[in-house]
């Protein structure tokens, strides 16, 4: 495990607070594809939920975290990061979900750091890109910024599965705990370079979900 200083712990707490699903980022209304996976009987219990969540953080989660890490470390400009994220998000539905959550994060960032120039994120911003900028303003490393994004990607999807399947919260907590080591490994890989993995199944889920009648989650 990469050690963190007391100052970093404080910064991580700030970043985790911003990413909290109860805040305007809106994570509580995004299932990360879990709702469609349940509808298609790909996810039916805690075990299959764990498999799905691991697949998500290892593919699209890694890609998003790598963008956030690059922005946080200052190795890529915001405008370029937006284009790289677009190129790595072939599903139009997934792009819209990213922009929706990005708006929420930007709204919080403007309130917390009103003196910072957030104009590069207008008129719209992807969640990984604004997350990277928030990590940079918070003086977090690319690794720790990526770690927050991977963790919230995992926990958000797992919690959605719990709600939709009425799973025992303890079982879902075990799923999240078991994947903790993977979160750190993926974040470490994300901090090295931009990832370009793609998972067509997750893209299909995103597109099919958007066409569902009266879905419970936005994505």
CSV table of C-alpha atoms in Angstrom, one decimal:
chain,number,residue,atom,x,y,z
A,1,UNK,CA,0.0,0.0,0.0
A,2,UNK,CA,1.3,3.5,-0.9
A,3,UNK,CA,1.6,5.5,2.4
A,4,UNK,CA,-0.2,8.8,2.8
A,5,UNK,CA,0.7,11.7,4.9
A,6,UNK,CA,-1.7,13.2,7.5
A,7,UNK,CA,-2.3,16.1,5.0
A,8,UNK,CA,-3.1,13.6,2.3
A,9,UNK,CA,-5.6,11.9,4.5
A,10,UNK,CA,-7.4,15.2,5.0
A,11,UNK,CA,-7.4,15.8,1.3
A,12,UNK,CA,-8.7,12.3,0.6
A,13,UNK,CA,-11.5,12.9,3.1
A,14,UNK,CA,-12.4,16.1,1.1
A,15,UNK,CA,-12.4,14.2,-2.2
A,16,UNK,CA,-14.5,11.4,-0.8
A,17,UNK,CA,-17.0,13.9,0.6
A,18,UNK,CA,-17.3,15.5,-2.8
A,19,UNK,CA,-17.9,12.1,-4.4
A,20,UNK,CA,-20.5,11.0,-1.9
A,21,UNK,CA,-23.6,9.8,-3.7
A,22,UNK,CA,-25.8,12.0,-1.4
A,23,UNK,CA,-24.4,15.2,-2.8
A,24,UNK,CA,-25.3,16.9,-6.1
A,25,UNK,CA,-22.9,14.7,-8.1
A,26,UNK,CA,-25.9,12.4,-8.2
A,27,UNK,CA,-24.2,9.1,-7.8
A,28,UNK,CA,-27.3,7.7,-6.0
A,29,UNK,CA,-29.3,7.9,-9.2
A,30,UNK,CA,-26.7,6.2,-11.4
A,31,UNK,CA,-26.3,2.4,-11.2
A,32,UNK,CA,-23.4,2.1,-13.6
A,33,UNK,CA,-25.1,-0.4,-15.7
A,34,UNK,CA,-26.2,-2.6,-12.8
A,35,UNK,CA,-30.0,-2.0,-13.4
A,36,UNK,CA,-29.8,-3.2,-17.0
A,37,UNK,CA,-27.5,-6.1,-16.0
A,38,UNK,CA,-30.2,-7.2,-13.5
A,39,UNK,CA,-32.9,-6.8,-16.0
A,40,UNK,CA,-31.0,-9.0,-18.4
A,41,UNK,CA,-30.3,-11.6,-15.6
A,42,UNK,CA,-26.6,-11.1,-15.8
A,43,UNK,CA,-26.6,-10.0,-12.1
A,44,UNK,CA,-28.9,-12.1,-9.9
A,45,UNK,CA,-27.2,-12.3,-6.5
A,46,UNK,CA,-24.3,-11.0,-4.5
A,47,UNK,CA,-21.8,-13.3,-6.2
A,48,UNK,CA,-22.7,-12.1,-9.7
A,49,UNK,CA,-22.9,-8.5,-8.5
A,50,UNK,CA,-19.3,-8.9,-7.4
A,51,UNK,CA,-18.3,-10.2,-10.8
A,52,UNK,CA,-20.0,-7.4,-12.6
A,53,UNK,CA,-18.6,-4.7,-10.4
A,54,UNK,CA,-15.1,-6.1,-10.7
A,55,UNK,CA,-15.5,-6.1,-14.5
A,56,UNK,CA,-16.7,-2.5,-14.4
A,57,UNK,CA,-13.8,-1.1,-12.3
A,58,UNK,CA,-11.3,-3.1,-14.3
A,59,UNK,CA,-12.4,-1.6,-17.7
A,60,UNK,CA,-14.4,1.6,-17.8
A,61,UNK,CA,-13.4,2.4,-14.2
A,62,UNK,CA,-9.8,2.1,-15.0
A,63,UNK,CA,-10.2,4.3,-18.1
A,64,UNK,CA,-12.0,7.0,-16.1
A,65,UNK,CA,-9.5,6.9,-13.3
A,66,UNK,CA,-6.6,7.2,-15.7
A,67,UNK,CA,-8.1,10.4,-17.1
A,68,UNK,CA,-8.7,11.8,-13.6
A,69,UNK,CA,-5.1,10.9,-12.6
A,70,UNK,CA,-3.6,12.6,-15.6
A,71,UNK,CA,-5.5,15.8,-15.0
A,72,UNK,CA,-4.7,15.7,-11.3
A,73,UNK,CA,-1.0,15.3,-12.0
A,74,UNK,CA,-1.1,18.0,-14.7
A,75,UNK,CA,0.1,15.7,-17.5
A,76,UNK,CA,-2.9,16.6,-19.7
A,77,UNK,CA,-4.9,19.8,-20.2
A,78,UNK,CA,-8.6,19.8,-19.5
A,79,UNK,CA,-9.6,20.3,-23.1
A,80,UNK,CA,-7.5,17.4,-24.2
A,81,UNK,CA,-8.8,15.3,-21.4
A,82,UNK,CA,-12.4,15.9,-22.5
A,83,UNK,CA,-11.5,14.7,-26.0
A,84,UNK,CA,-9.7,11.7,-24.7
A,85,UNK,CA,-12.7,10.8,-22.5
A,86,UNK,CA,-15.1,11.2,-25.5
A,87,UNK,CA,-12.9,8.9,-27.6
A,88,UNK,CA,-12.9,6.3,-24.8
A,89,UNK,CA,-16.6,6.4,-24.2
A,90,UNK,CA,-18.2,5.0,-27.4
A,91,UNK,CA,-21.7,4.8,-25.9
A,92,UNK,CA,-23.6,8.1,-26.2
A,93,UNK,CA,-25.7,7.1,-23.2
A,94,UNK,CA,-22.6,6.6,-21.1
A,95,UNK,CA,-21.3,10.0,-22.2
A,96,UNK,CA,-24.5,11.7,-21.2
A,97,UNK,CA,-24.3,10.0,-17.8
A,98,UNK,CA,-20.7,11.2,-17.4
A,99,UNK,CA,-21.7,14.7,-18.3
A,100,UNK,CA,-24.6,14.7,-15.9
A,101,UNK,CA,-22.5,13.7,-12.9
A,102,UNK,CA,-19.8,16.1,-14.1
A,103,UNK,CA,-22.2,19.0,-13.8
A,104,UNK,CA,-22.9,18.0,-10.2
A,105,UNK,CA,-19.2,17.8,-9.3
A,106,UNK,CA,-18.6,21.2,-11.0
A,107,UNK,CA,-21.4,22.8,-9.1
A,108,UNK,CA,-19.8,21.6,-5.8
A,109,UNK,CA,-16.3,22.7,-6.9
A,110,UNK,CA,-17.4,26.2,-7.7
A,111,UNK,CA,-19.0,26.5,-4.3
A,112,UNK,CA,-15.9,25.2,-2.5
A,113,UNK,CA,-13.3,27.1,-4.5
A,114,UNK,CA,-15.0,30.2,-5.9
A,115,UNK,CA,-11.7,31.9,-6.7
A,116,UNK,CA,-10.5,29.1,-9.0
A,117,UNK,CA,-11.0,29.4,-12.7
A,118,UNK,CA,-13.4,26.6,-13.7
A,119,UNK,CA,-14.1,28.0,-17.2
A,120,UNK,CA,-12.2,25.2,-19.0
A,121,UNK,CA,-15.0,22.9,-17.8
A,122,UNK,CA,-17.7,24.9,-19.6
A,123,UNK,CA,-20.1,24.3,-21.2
A,124,UNK,CA,-20.0,20.7,-20.0
A,125,UNK,CA,-17.5,18.4,-18.4
A,126,UNK,CA,-17.0,14.7,-18.0
A,127,UNK,CA,-17.0,13.3,-14.4
A,128,UNK,CA,-13.4,12.0,-14.6
A,129,UNK,CA,-12.1,15.3,-16.0
A,130,UNK,CA,-13.7,17.5,-13.3
A,131,UNK,CA,-12.7,14.9,-10.7
A,132,UNK,CA,-9.1,15.3,-11.8
A,133,UNK,CA,-9.3,19.0,-11.6
A,134,UNK,CA,-10.7,18.8,-8.1
A,135,UNK,CA,-7.9,16.4,-7.1
A,136,UNK,CA,-5.4,18.9,-8.4
A,137,UNK,CA,-6.9,21.8,-6.6
A,138,UNK,CA,-7.0,19.6,-3.4
A,139,UNK,CA,-3.3,18.8,-4.0
A,140,UNK,CA,-4.0,15.1,-4.3
A,141,UNK,CA,-1.7,12.9,-6.3
A,142,UNK,CA,-2.9,11.3,-9.5
A,143,UNK,CA,-2.9,7.9,-7.7
A,144,UNK,CA,-5.1,9.1,-4.8
A,145,UNK,CA,-7.5,10.9,-7.2
A,146,UNK,CA,-7.8,7.7,-9.2
A,147,UNK,CA,-8.3,5.7,-6.0
A,148,UNK,CA,-11.3,7.8,-5.0
A,149,UNK,CA,-12.8,7.5,-8.5
A,150,UNK,CA,-12.4,3.7,-8.6
A,151,UNK,CA,-13.7,3.3,-5.1
A,152,UNK,CA,-16.9,5.4,-5.8
A,153,UNK,CA,-17.4,3.6,-9.1
A,154,UNK,CA,-17.3,0.3,-7.2
A,155,UNK,CA,-19.4,1.3,-4.2
A,156,UNK,CA,-22.0,3.1,-6.3
A,157,UNK,CA,-22.6,0.1,-8.5
A,158,UNK,CA,-22.6,-2.3,-5.6
A,159,UNK,CA,-25.1,-0.2,-3.6
A,160,UNK,CA,-27.4,0.0,-6.6
A,161,UNK,CA,-27.3,-3.7,-6.8
A,162,UNK,CA,-28.2,-4.0,-3.2
A,163,UNK,CA,-31.2,-1.7,-3.6
A,164,UNK,CA,-32.5,-3.4,-6.8
A,165,UNK,CA,-32.1,-7.0,-5.6
A,166,UNK,CA,-33.0,-6.3,-1.9
A,167,UNK,CA,-29.7,-7.9,-0.9
A,168,UNK,CA,-28.5,-8.2,2.6
A,169,UNK,CA,-26.4,-5.0,3.2
A,170,UNK,CA,-23.8,-7.2,5.0
A,171,UNK,CA,-23.3,-9.3,1.8
A,172,UNK,CA,-22.8,-6.2,-0.3
A,173,UNK,CA,-20.4,-4.7,2.3
A,174,UNK,CA,-18.3,-7.9,2.0
A,175,UNK,CA,-18.3,-7.5,-1.8
A,176,UNK,CA,-16.9,-4.0,-1.4
A,177,UNK,CA,-14.4,-5.1,1.1
A,178,UNK,CA,-13.2,-8.0,-1.0
A,179,UNK,CA,-12.6,-5.7,-3.9
A,180,UNK,CA,-10.6,-3.2,-1.9
A,181,UNK,CA,-7.3,-4.6,-3.0
A,182,UNK,CA,-8.3,-4.5,-6.6
A,183,UNK,CA,-9.4,-0.8,-6.3
A,184,UNK,CA,-5.8,0.0,-5.2
A,185,UNK,CA,-4.2,-2.0,-8.0
A,186,UNK,CA,-6.4,-0.4,-10.6
A,187,UNK,CA,-5.8,3.0,-9.3
A,188,UNK,CA,-2.0,2.4,-9.3
A,189,UNK,CA,-2.3,1.3,-13.0
A,190,UNK,CA,-4.4,4.3,-13.8
A,191,UNK,CA,-1.8,6.7,-12.4
A,192,UNK,CA,0.8,5.4,-14.8
A,193,UNK,CA,-0.7,6.3,-18.2
A,194,UNK,CA,-4.0,6.8,-20.0
A,195,UNK,CA,-5.9,3.5,-20.4
A,196,UNK,CA,-7.8,2.7,-23.5
A,197,UNK,CA,-9.7,-0.5,-22.6
A,198,UNK,CA,-13.3,-1.0,-23.9
A,199,UNK,CA,-16.1,-3.3,-22.8
A,200,UNK,CA,-18.7,-3.6,-25.5
A,201,UNK,CA,-21.1,-5.3,-23.1
A,202,UNK,CA,-21.2,-2.3,-20.7
A,203,UNK,CA,-21.8,0.0,-23.7
A,204,UNK,CA,-24.7,-2.2,-24.8
A,205,UNK,CA,-26.1,-2.1,-21.2
A,206,UNK,CA,-25.9,1.7,-21.2
A,207,UNK,CA,-27.7,2.0,-24.5
A,208,UNK,CA,-30.4,-0.5,-23.6
A,209,UNK,CA,-30.9,1.1,-20.2
A,210,UNK,CA,-31.6,4.5,-21.8
A,211,UNK,CA,-34.4,3.0,-23.9
A,212,UNK,CA,-36.0,1.3,-20.9
A,213,UNK,CA,-39.6,2.3,-19.9
A,214,UNK,CA,-39.5,4.0,-16.5
A,215,UNK,CA,-36.1,2.9,-15.2
A,216,UNK,CA,-35.4,3.5,-11.5
A,217,UNK,CA,-31.9,4.8,-12.3
A,218,UNK,CA,-30.7,7.4,-14.8
A,219,UNK,CA,-28.0,5.1,-16.0
